[in-house]
PDB file of C-alpha atoms in Angstrom:
ATOM      1  CA  MET H   1      64.626  79.447  93.835  1.00 89.00           C
ATOM      2  CA  ILE H   2      64.238  76.286  91.772  1.00 97.00           C
ATOM      3  CA  VAL H   3      66.771  74.146  89.923  1.00 98.00           C
ATOM      4  CA  ASP H   4      66.105  72.064  86.833  1.00 98.00           C
ATOM      5  CA  SER H   5      68.421  69.163  87.601  1.00 98.00           C
ATOM      6  CA  HIS H   6      68.112  67.481  84.194  1.00 98.00           C
ATOM      7  CA  CYS H   7      67.522  69.012  80.780  1.00 98.00           C
ATOM      8  CA  HIS H   8      68.996  68.609  77.306  1.00 98.00           C
ATOM      9  CA  LEU H   9      69.781  72.097  76.085  1.00 98.00           C
ATOM     10  CA  ASP H  10      71.847  70.765  73.187  1.00 98.00           C
ATOM     11  CA  TYR H  11      68.706  69.202  71.676  1.00 98.00           C
ATOM     12  CA  GLU H  12      66.332  70.931  69.299  1.00 96.00           C
ATOM     13  CA  PRO H  13      64.303  73.063  69.696  1.00 97.00           C
ATOM     14  CA  LEU H  14      66.030  74.266  72.895  1.00 97.00           C
ATOM     15  CA  ILE H  15      69.470  74.764  71.365  1.00 97.00           C
ATOM     16  CA  ASN H  16      68.066  77.017  68.648  1.00 96.00           C
ATOM     17  CA  ASN H  17      66.219  79.225  71.133  1.00 95.00           C
ATOM     18  CA  ILE H  18      68.395  78.990  74.208  1.00 97.00           C
ATOM     19  CA  ASP H  19      68.358  82.682  75.142  1.00 96.00           C
ATOM     20  CA  GLN H  20      64.553  82.753  75.227  1.00 97.00           C
ATOM     21  CA  VAL H  21      64.542  79.447  77.121  1.00 97.00           C
ATOM     22  CA  LEU H  22      66.704  81.071  79.802  1.00 97.00           C
ATOM     23  CA  ILE H  23      64.474  84.151  79.928  1.00 97.00           C
ATOM     24  CA  ASN H  24      61.433  81.924  80.454  1.00 97.00           C
ATOM     25  CA  ALA H  25      63.258  80.030  83.189  1.00 98.00           C
ATOM     26  CA  LYS H  26      64.259  83.230  84.979  1.00 97.00           C
ATOM     27  CA  LYS H  27      60.646  84.450  84.923  1.00 97.00           C
ATOM     28  CA  ASN H  28      59.716  81.305  86.842  1.00 97.00           C
ATOM     29  CA  ASN H  29      62.558  81.728  89.357  1.00 97.00           C
ATOM     30  CA  ILE H  30      64.639  78.844  88.003  1.00 97.00           C
ATOM     31  CA  THR H  31      68.138  79.844  89.045  1.00 91.00           C
ATOM     32  CA  LYS H  32      70.302  76.963  87.839  1.00 97.00           C
ATOM     33  CA  LEU H  33      70.071  74.380  85.078  1.00 98.00           C
ATOM     34  CA  LEU H  34      71.972  71.135  84.620  1.00 98.00           C
ATOM     35  CA  THR H  35      72.225  70.151  80.958  1.00 98.00           C
ATOM     36  CA  ILE H  36      73.008  66.520  80.239  1.00 98.00           C
ATOM     37  CA  GLY H  37      75.131  64.854  77.585  1.00 98.00           C
ATOM     38  CA  THR H  38      73.957  61.595  76.017  1.00 98.00           C
ATOM     39  CA  SER H  39      76.849  60.828  73.640  1.00 97.00           C
ATOM     40  CA  PHE H  40      80.408  62.000  73.072  1.00 97.00           C
ATOM     41  CA  GLU H  41      79.147  64.472  70.470  1.00 97.00           C
ATOM     42  CA  SER H  42      76.352  65.670  72.739  1.00 97.00           C
ATOM     43  CA  SER H  43      78.827  66.062  75.604  1.00 98.00           C
ATOM     44  CA  ILE H  44      81.027  68.316  73.469  1.00 98.00           C
ATOM     45  CA  LYS H  45      77.979  70.546  72.932  1.00 98.00           C
ATOM     46  CA  VAL H  46      77.301  70.528  76.686  1.00 98.00           C
ATOM     47  CA  LEU H  47      80.871  71.697  77.301  1.00 98.00           C
ATOM     48  CA  ASP H  48      80.324  74.567  74.874  1.00 97.00           C
ATOM     49  CA  ILE H  49      77.008  75.593  76.461  1.00 98.00           C
ATOM     50  CA  VAL H  50      78.297  75.703  80.034  1.00 98.00           C
ATOM     51  CA  GLY H  51      81.178  77.873  78.878  1.00 97.00           C
ATOM     52  CA  LYS H  52      78.777  80.486  77.540  1.00 97.00           C
ATOM     53  CA  TYR H  53      76.154  80.739  80.287  1.00 97.00           C
ATOM     54  CA  GLU H  54      76.896  81.433  83.946  1.00 95.00           C
ATOM     55  CA  ASN H  55      73.913  79.643  85.482  1.00 96.00           C
ATOM     56  CA  ILE H  56      74.146  76.466  83.375  1.00 98.00           C
ATOM     57  CA  TYR H  57      76.163  73.470  84.518  1.00 98.00           C
ATOM     58  CA  GLY H  58      76.771  70.231  82.709  1.00 98.00           C
ATOM     59  CA  ALA H  59      76.985  66.461  82.982  1.00 98.00           C
ATOM     60  CA  ILE H  60      78.679  64.369  80.316  1.00 98.00           C
ATOM     61  CA  GLY H  61      78.243  60.750  79.381  1.00 98.00           C
ATOM     62  CA  ILE H  62      77.002  58.116  76.964  1.00 98.00           C
ATOM     63  CA  HIS H  63      73.357  57.096  77.299  1.00 98.00           C
ATOM     64  CA  PRO H  64      72.773  53.357  77.821  1.00 97.00           C
ATOM     65  CA  ASN H  65      70.842  53.158  74.558  1.00 97.00           C
ATOM     66  CA  SER H  66      73.968  54.347  72.722  1.00 96.00           C
ATOM     67  CA  THR H  67      76.653  52.208  74.347  1.00 97.00           C
ATOM     68  CA  THR H  68      77.023  49.446  71.758  1.00 97.00           C
ATOM     69  CA  GLY H  69      79.500  50.699  69.178  1.00 96.00           C
ATOM     70  CA  ASN H  70      80.658  53.572  71.364  1.00 96.00           C
ATOM     71  CA  LEU H  71      82.550  51.962  74.237  1.00 97.00           C
ATOM     72  CA  ASP H  72      85.821  53.182  72.724  1.00 96.00           C
ATOM     73  CA  LYS H  73      84.662  56.769  73.285  1.00 96.00           C
ATOM     74  CA  LEU H  74      84.361  56.404  77.054  1.00 97.00           C
ATOM     75  CA  ILE H  75      87.922  57.502  77.768  1.00 95.00           C
ATOM     76  CA  SER H  76      87.247  60.675  75.759  1.00 96.00           C
ATOM     77  CA  ILE H  77      84.370  61.460  78.137  1.00 96.00           C
ATOM     78  CA  LEU H  78      86.828  61.487  81.021  1.00 95.00           C
ATOM     79  CA  GLU H  79      89.118  63.829  79.102  1.00 95.00           C
ATOM     80  CA  LEU H  80      86.213  66.213  78.438  1.00 95.00           C
ATOM     81  CA  LYS H  81      85.523  66.447  82.166  1.00 96.00           C
ATOM     82  CA  LYS H  82      89.006  67.808  82.760  1.00 93.00           C
ATOM     83  CA  LYS H  83      88.314  70.790  80.479  1.00 95.00           C
ATOM     84  CA  SER H  84      85.773  72.554  82.715  1.00 96.00           C
ATOM     85  CA  LYS H  85      84.969  72.815  86.412  1.00 96.00           C
ATOM     86  CA  LYS H  86      81.357  73.411  85.366  1.00 98.00           C
ATOM     87  CA  ILE H  87      81.042  69.762  84.377  1.00 98.00           C
ATOM     88  CA  ILE H  88      79.723  68.521  87.700  1.00 98.00           C
ATOM     89  CA  ALA H  89      78.612  64.929  87.013  1.00 98.00           C
ATOM     90  CA  PHE H  90      78.975  61.913  84.748  1.00 98.00           C
ATOM     91  CA  GLY H  91      75.876  60.767  82.910  1.00 96.00           C
ATOM     92  CA  GLU H  92      73.415  60.172  81.920  1.00 97.00           C
ATOM     93  CA  THR H  93      74.527  56.584  82.121  1.00 98.00           C
ATOM     94  CA  GLY H  94      72.752  53.516  83.455  1.00 98.00           C
ATOM     95  CA  LEU H  95      70.751  50.627  82.052  1.00 98.00           C
ATOM     96  CA  ASP H  96      67.781  50.507  79.673  1.00 97.00           C
ATOM     97  CA  TYR H  97      66.462  47.029  78.902  1.00 97.00           C
ATOM     98  CA  PHE H  98      63.190  48.342  77.451  1.00 94.00           C
ATOM     99  CA  TYR H  99      64.330  49.539  74.030  1.00 91.00           C
ATOM    100  CA  LYS H 100      67.129  46.984  73.508  1.00 88.00           C
ATOM    101  CA  HIS H 101      69.133  49.466  71.416  1.00 92.00           C
ATOM    102  CA  SER H 102      72.359  48.319  73.070  1.00 96.00           C
ATOM    103  CA  LYS H 103      73.591  44.968  74.380  1.00 97.00           C
ATOM    104  CA  LYS H 104      73.084  44.439  78.100  1.00 97.00           C
ATOM    105  CA  ASN H 105      76.752  43.674  78.728  1.00 97.00           C
ATOM    106  CA  ASP H 106      77.841  46.813  76.865  1.00 97.00           C
ATOM    107  CA  GLN H 107      75.460  48.879  78.990  1.00 98.00           C
ATOM    108  CA  ILE H 108      76.828  47.393  82.214  1.00 98.00           C
ATOM    109  CA  VAL H 109      80.441  47.967  81.121  1.00 98.00           C
ATOM    110  CA  SER H 110      79.641  51.584  80.265  1.00 98.00           C
ATOM    111  CA  PHE H 111      77.706  52.173  83.495  1.00 98.00           C
ATOM    112  CA  GLU H 112      80.577  50.812  85.571  1.00 98.00           C
ATOM    113  CA  LYS H 113      83.099  52.909  83.656  1.00 98.00           C
ATOM    114  CA  HIS H 114      81.102  56.084  84.338  1.00 98.00           C
ATOM    115  CA  VAL H 115      81.056  55.136  88.021  1.00 98.00           C
ATOM    116  CA  GLU H 116      84.826  54.640  87.928  1.00 97.00           C
ATOM    117  CA  PHE H 117      85.249  58.089  86.380  1.00 97.00           C
ATOM    118  CA  SER H 118      83.049  59.623  89.071  1.00 97.00           C
ATOM    119  CA  THR H 119      85.176  58.185  91.854  1.00 96.00           C
ATOM    120  CA  VAL H 120      88.347  59.487  90.217  1.00 95.00           C
ATOM    121  CA  GLU H 121      86.943  62.974  89.633  1.00 96.00           C
ATOM    122  CA  GLY H 122      84.860  63.227  92.807  1.00 96.00           C
ATOM    123  CA  VAL H 123      81.525  64.021  91.160  1.00 97.00           C
ATOM    124  CA  PRO H 124      78.141  62.203  91.223  1.00 98.00           C
ATOM    125  CA  VAL H 125      76.705  59.788  88.678  1.00 98.00           C
ATOM    126  CA  ILE H 126      73.373  60.515  86.976  1.00 98.00           C
ATOM    127  CA  VAL H 127      71.509  57.275  86.301  1.00 98.00           C
ATOM    128  CA  HIS H 128      68.888  56.351  83.726  1.00 98.00           C
ATOM    129  CA  THR H 129      67.210  53.033  84.527  1.00 98.00           C
ATOM    130  CA  ARG H 130      64.319  51.333  82.766  1.00 97.00           C
ATOM    131  CA  GLU H 131      63.212  47.722  83.242  1.00 96.00           C
ATOM    132  CA  ALA H 132      66.649  46.974  84.687  1.00 97.00           C
ATOM    133  CA  ASP H 133      66.004  47.168  88.424  1.00 98.00           C
ATOM    134  CA  ASP H 134      68.110  44.208  89.558  1.00 98.00           C
ATOM    135  CA  ASP H 135      71.215  45.050  87.544  1.00 98.00           C
ATOM    136  CA  THR H 136      70.929  48.737  88.434  1.00 98.00           C
ATOM    137  CA  ILE H 137      70.833  47.869  92.123  1.00 98.00           C
ATOM    138  CA  SER H 138      73.760  45.477  91.657  1.00 98.00           C
ATOM    139  CA  VAL H 139      76.036  48.134  90.145  1.00 98.00           C
ATOM    140  CA  ILE H 140      75.066  50.775  92.696  1.00 98.00           C
ATOM    141  CA  LYS H 141      75.395  48.382  95.633  1.00 97.00           C
ATOM    142  CA  LYS H 142      79.029  47.705  94.683  1.00 96.00           C
ATOM    143  CA  ASN H 143      79.858  51.398  94.499  1.00 95.00           C
ATOM    144  CA  PHE H 144      77.558  53.537  96.655  1.00 94.00           C
ATOM    145  CA  VAL H 145      80.156  53.979  99.396  1.00 92.00           C
ATOM    146  CA  LYS H 146      82.593  55.388  96.806  1.00 93.00           C
ATOM    147  CA  THR H 147      80.413  57.932  95.035  1.00 96.00           C
ATOM    148  CA  ASN H 148      76.928  59.504  94.946  1.00 97.00           C
ATOM    149  CA  PHE H 149      74.112  58.416  92.660  1.00 98.00           C
ATOM    150  CA  LEU H 150      71.148  60.427  91.368  1.00 98.00           C
ATOM    151  CA  ILE H 151      68.355  58.402  89.765  1.00 98.00           C
ATOM    152  CA  HIS H 152      66.887  60.719  87.162  1.00 98.00           C
ATOM    153  CA  CYS H 153      63.294  60.793  85.910  1.00 98.00           C
ATOM    154  CA  PHE H 154      62.197  58.023  88.241  1.00 98.00           C
ATOM    155  CA  THR H 155      59.316  55.896  86.924  1.00 97.00           C
ATOM    156  CA  GLY H 156      59.826  52.678  88.870  1.00 97.00           C
ATOM    157  CA  SER H 157      57.980  50.950  91.680  1.00 98.00           C
ATOM    158  CA  LEU H 158      57.838  51.913  95.331  1.00 98.00           C
ATOM    159  CA  ASP H 159      59.852  48.805  96.181  1.00 98.00           C
ATOM    160  CA  PHE H 160      62.596  49.850  93.745  1.00 98.00           C
ATOM    161  CA  ALA H 161      62.619  53.357  95.224  1.00 98.00           C
ATOM    162  CA  LYS H 162      63.024  51.944  98.742  1.00 98.00           C
ATOM    163  CA  LYS H 163      66.009  49.849  97.649  1.00 98.00           C
ATOM    164  CA  LEU H 164      67.624  52.900  96.041  1.00 98.00           C
ATOM    165  CA  LEU H 165      67.061  55.023  99.131  1.00 98.00           C
ATOM    166  CA  ASP H 166      68.683  52.295 101.222  1.00 98.00           C
ATOM    167  CA  LEU H 167      71.782  52.735  99.038  1.00 98.00           C
ATOM    168  CA  ASN H 168      71.828  56.507  99.711  1.00 97.00           C
ATOM    169  CA  CYS H 169      70.635  57.422  96.223  1.00 98.00           C
ATOM    170  CA  LEU H 170      68.769  60.623  95.525  1.00 98.00           C
ATOM    171  CA  ILE H 171      65.685  60.343  93.334  1.00 98.00           C
ATOM    172  CA  SER H 172      64.531  62.909  90.786  1.00 98.00           C
ATOM    173  CA  PHE H 173      60.992  63.306  89.467  1.00 98.00           C
ATOM    174  CA  SER H 174      59.850  64.861  86.205  1.00 98.00           C
ATOM    175  CA  GLY H 175      56.620  66.059  84.613  1.00 98.00           C
ATOM    176  CA  ILE H 176      55.489  62.436  84.358  1.00 98.00           C
ATOM    177  CA  ILE H 177      54.099  62.841  87.890  1.00 98.00           C
ATOM    178  CA  THR H 178      51.441  65.186  86.442  1.00 98.00           C
ATOM    179  CA  PHE H 179      50.102  62.578  83.990  1.00 97.00           C
ATOM    180  CA  LYS H 180      46.694  61.066  84.760  1.00 95.00           C
ATOM    181  CA  LYS H 181      48.043  57.517  84.399  1.00 96.00           C
ATOM    182  CA  SER H 182      50.813  58.100  86.958  1.00 97.00           C
ATOM    183  CA  GLU H 183      48.882  57.291  90.126  1.00 97.00           C
ATOM    184  CA  GLU H 184      51.396  54.654  91.281  1.00 98.00           C
ATOM    185  CA  LEU H 185      54.285  57.025  90.643  1.00 98.00           C
ATOM    186  CA  ARG H 186      52.608  59.699  92.748  1.00 98.00           C
ATOM    187  CA  LYS H 187      52.590  57.190  95.627  1.00 98.00           C
ATOM    188  CA  VAL H 188      56.375  57.012  95.253  1.00 98.00           C
ATOM    189  CA  VAL H 189      56.602  60.805  95.330  1.00 98.00           C
ATOM    190  CA  LYS H 190      54.575  60.809  98.528  1.00 98.00           C
ATOM    191  CA  TYR H 191      56.939  58.258 100.093  1.00 98.00           C
ATOM    192  CA  VAL H 192      60.321  59.704  99.102  1.00 98.00           C
ATOM    193  CA  PRO H 193      61.488  62.221 101.741  1.00 98.00           C
ATOM    194  CA  LEU H 194      62.004  65.782 100.541  1.00 98.00           C
ATOM    195  CA  ASP H 195      65.612  65.689 101.672  1.00 97.00           C
ATOM    196  CA  ARG H 196      66.294  62.846  99.207  1.00 98.00           C
ATOM    197  CA  MET H 197      64.484  64.354  96.223  1.00 98.00           C
ATOM    198  CA  LEU H 198      65.343  66.468  93.188  1.00 98.00           C
ATOM    199  CA  ILE H 199      63.096  67.717  90.380  1.00 98.00           C
ATOM    200  CA  GLU H 200      63.685  68.030  86.644  1.00 98.00           C
ATOM    201  CA  THR H 201      62.088  68.505  83.254  1.00 98.00           C
ATOM    202  CA  ASP H 202      64.112  66.129  81.026  1.00 98.00           C
ATOM    203  CA  SER H 203      63.262  68.747  78.415  1.00 98.00           C
ATOM    204  CA  PRO H 204      62.614  68.922  75.539  1.00 98.00           C
ATOM    205  CA  TYR H 205      60.770  65.701  76.409  1.00 97.00           C
ATOM    206  CA  LEU H 206      57.993  64.844  78.871  1.00 97.00           C
ATOM    207  CA  SER H 207      56.131  68.142  79.040  1.00 97.00           C
ATOM    208  CA  PRO H 208      53.912  68.200  82.129  1.00 97.00           C
ATOM    209  CA  ASP H 209      50.186  68.737  81.994  1.00 94.00           C
ATOM    210  CA  PRO H 210      48.817  71.070  80.694  1.00 92.00           C
ATOM    211  CA  PHE H 211      51.586  71.259  78.057  1.00 94.00           C
ATOM    212  CA  ARG H 212      51.620  67.614  76.950  1.00 91.00           C
ATOM    213  CA  GLY H 213      52.263  67.259  73.239  1.00 89.00           C
ATOM    214  CA  LYS H 214      54.367  70.416  73.159  1.00 94.00           C
ATOM    215  CA  SER H 215      58.098  70.863  73.588  1.00 96.00           C
ATOM    216  CA  ASN H 216      59.174  70.897  77.218  1.00 98.00           C
ATOM    217  CA  GLU H 217      61.543  73.503  78.673  1.00 98.00           C
ATOM    218  CA  PRO H 218      63.219  74.254  82.023  1.00 98.00           C
ATOM    219  CA  ALA H 219      60.594  76.853  82.988  1.00 98.00           C
ATOM    220  CA  TYR H 220      58.121  74.001  83.452  1.00 98.00           C
ATOM    221  CA  VAL H 221      60.089  72.512  86.355  1.00 98.00           C
ATOM    222  CA  LYS H 222      57.996  74.889  88.459  1.00 98.00           C
ATOM    223  CA  ILE H 223      54.964  72.731  87.598  1.00 98.00           C
ATOM    224  CA  VAL H 224      56.818  69.663  88.850  1.00 98.00           C
ATOM    225  CA  ALA H 225      57.525  71.441  92.144  1.00 98.00           C
ATOM    226  CA  GLU H 226      53.880  72.495  92.460  1.00 98.00           C
ATOM    227  CA  THR H 227      52.741  68.923  91.827  1.00 98.00           C
ATOM    228  CA  VAL H 228      55.124  67.520  94.439  1.00 98.00           C
ATOM    229  CA  ALA H 229      53.712  70.024  96.935  1.00 98.00           C
ATOM    230  CA  LEU H 230      50.155  68.890  96.163  1.00 98.00           C
ATOM    231  CA  ILE H 231      51.046  65.210  96.454  1.00 98.00           C
ATOM    232  CA  LYS H 232      52.877  65.684  99.742  1.00 98.00           C
ATOM    233  CA  GLN H 233      50.276  68.161 101.026  1.00 98.00           C
ATOM    234  CA  THR H 234      52.912  70.729 101.836  1.00 97.00           C
ATOM    235  CA  ASN H 235      53.713  74.211 100.581  1.00 96.00           C
ATOM    236  CA  PHE H 236      55.451  75.039  97.348  1.00 98.00           C
ATOM    237  CA  ASP H 237      58.279  77.027  98.956  1.00 97.00           C
ATOM    238  CA  LEU H 238      59.304  74.052 101.068  1.00 98.00           C
ATOM    239  CA  VAL H 239      59.540  71.833  97.974  1.00 98.00           C
ATOM    240  CA  ALA H 240      61.437  74.468  95.995  1.00 98.00           C
ATOM    241  CA  ASN H 241      63.887  75.204  98.796  1.00 97.00           C
ATOM    242  CA  SER H 242      64.441  71.566  99.732  1.00 98.00           C
ATOM    243  CA  THR H 243      65.098  70.344  96.198  1.00 98.00           C
ATOM    244  CA  THR H 244      67.397  73.306  95.540  1.00 98.00           C
ATOM    245  CA  ASP H 245      69.333  72.620  98.737  1.00 97.00           C
ATOM    246  CA  ASN H 246      69.632  68.962  97.765  1.00 98.00           C
ATOM    247  CA  PHE H 247      71.051  69.953  94.393  1.00 98.00           C
ATOM    248  CA  HIS H 248      73.674  72.165  96.015  1.00 97.00           C
ATOM    249  CA  LYS H 249      74.642  69.494  98.542  1.00 97.00           C
ATOM    250  CA  LEU H 250      74.946  66.792  95.903  1.00 98.00           C
ATOM    251  CA  PHE H 251      76.847  68.698  93.245  1.00 97.00           C
ATOM    252  CA  PHE H 252      78.676  71.430  95.173  1.00 95.00           C
ATOM    253  CA  ASN H 253      78.928  69.861  98.637  1.00 86.00           C
ATOM    254  CA  GLU H 254      77.184  72.912 100.067  1.00 69.00           C
ATOM    255  CA  LYS H 255      75.652  72.464 103.513  1.00 57.00           C
ATOM    256  CA  ASN H 256      72.930  74.575 105.100  1.00 45.00           C
TER     257      ASN H 256
END
């Protein structure tokens, strides 16, 4: 069994072909999918999707690049969570200082509000972080004893990963680890223990080799698992089982 811990099924082209997407995932033994909201409107779509498909769960939130101008919608995100037990996380939230689409202070306010919601509702926070290591660590450090954090689509340094692990974060890797230019990131994969790791596609983005340039989909999370196994010089089943167990522990509090 494999879980895609981060995809965007409400985005095109996935939303327009979702039944075939699920068939492709099943063929590759992907048993659960977590689809992620990135705005209030996106989160409404996530709520609709999880209500229709048994093996799809959802996270709702406002992406850091969309925080400026949308802070007033944060309370509505909390209200959406109360509508379904299949909404199992808040996010993706976090900090993105690369694109500068939103003001830094607005991003921090939004990130902290998502964390507050997670403590109230007892679910994890899914974090996007890019070129914002220090502030990301600062927010997590103030809150890691209150709630659980998953750092999605990790692309940072080994030093950053070590700091996150010290704060009990889980770290998720995507198809980026298959890219030729990702040698430093593969060193991080090798370092992060399997019991602290999840895998994802971030589809429809970031298709792994050999599908770069094409739309990504949850079925390709199998390639991520295979690549982790190669990097860590272990077997595929161990990676698949470990990352699936980690998903269940994090989101459903299921113990082996």
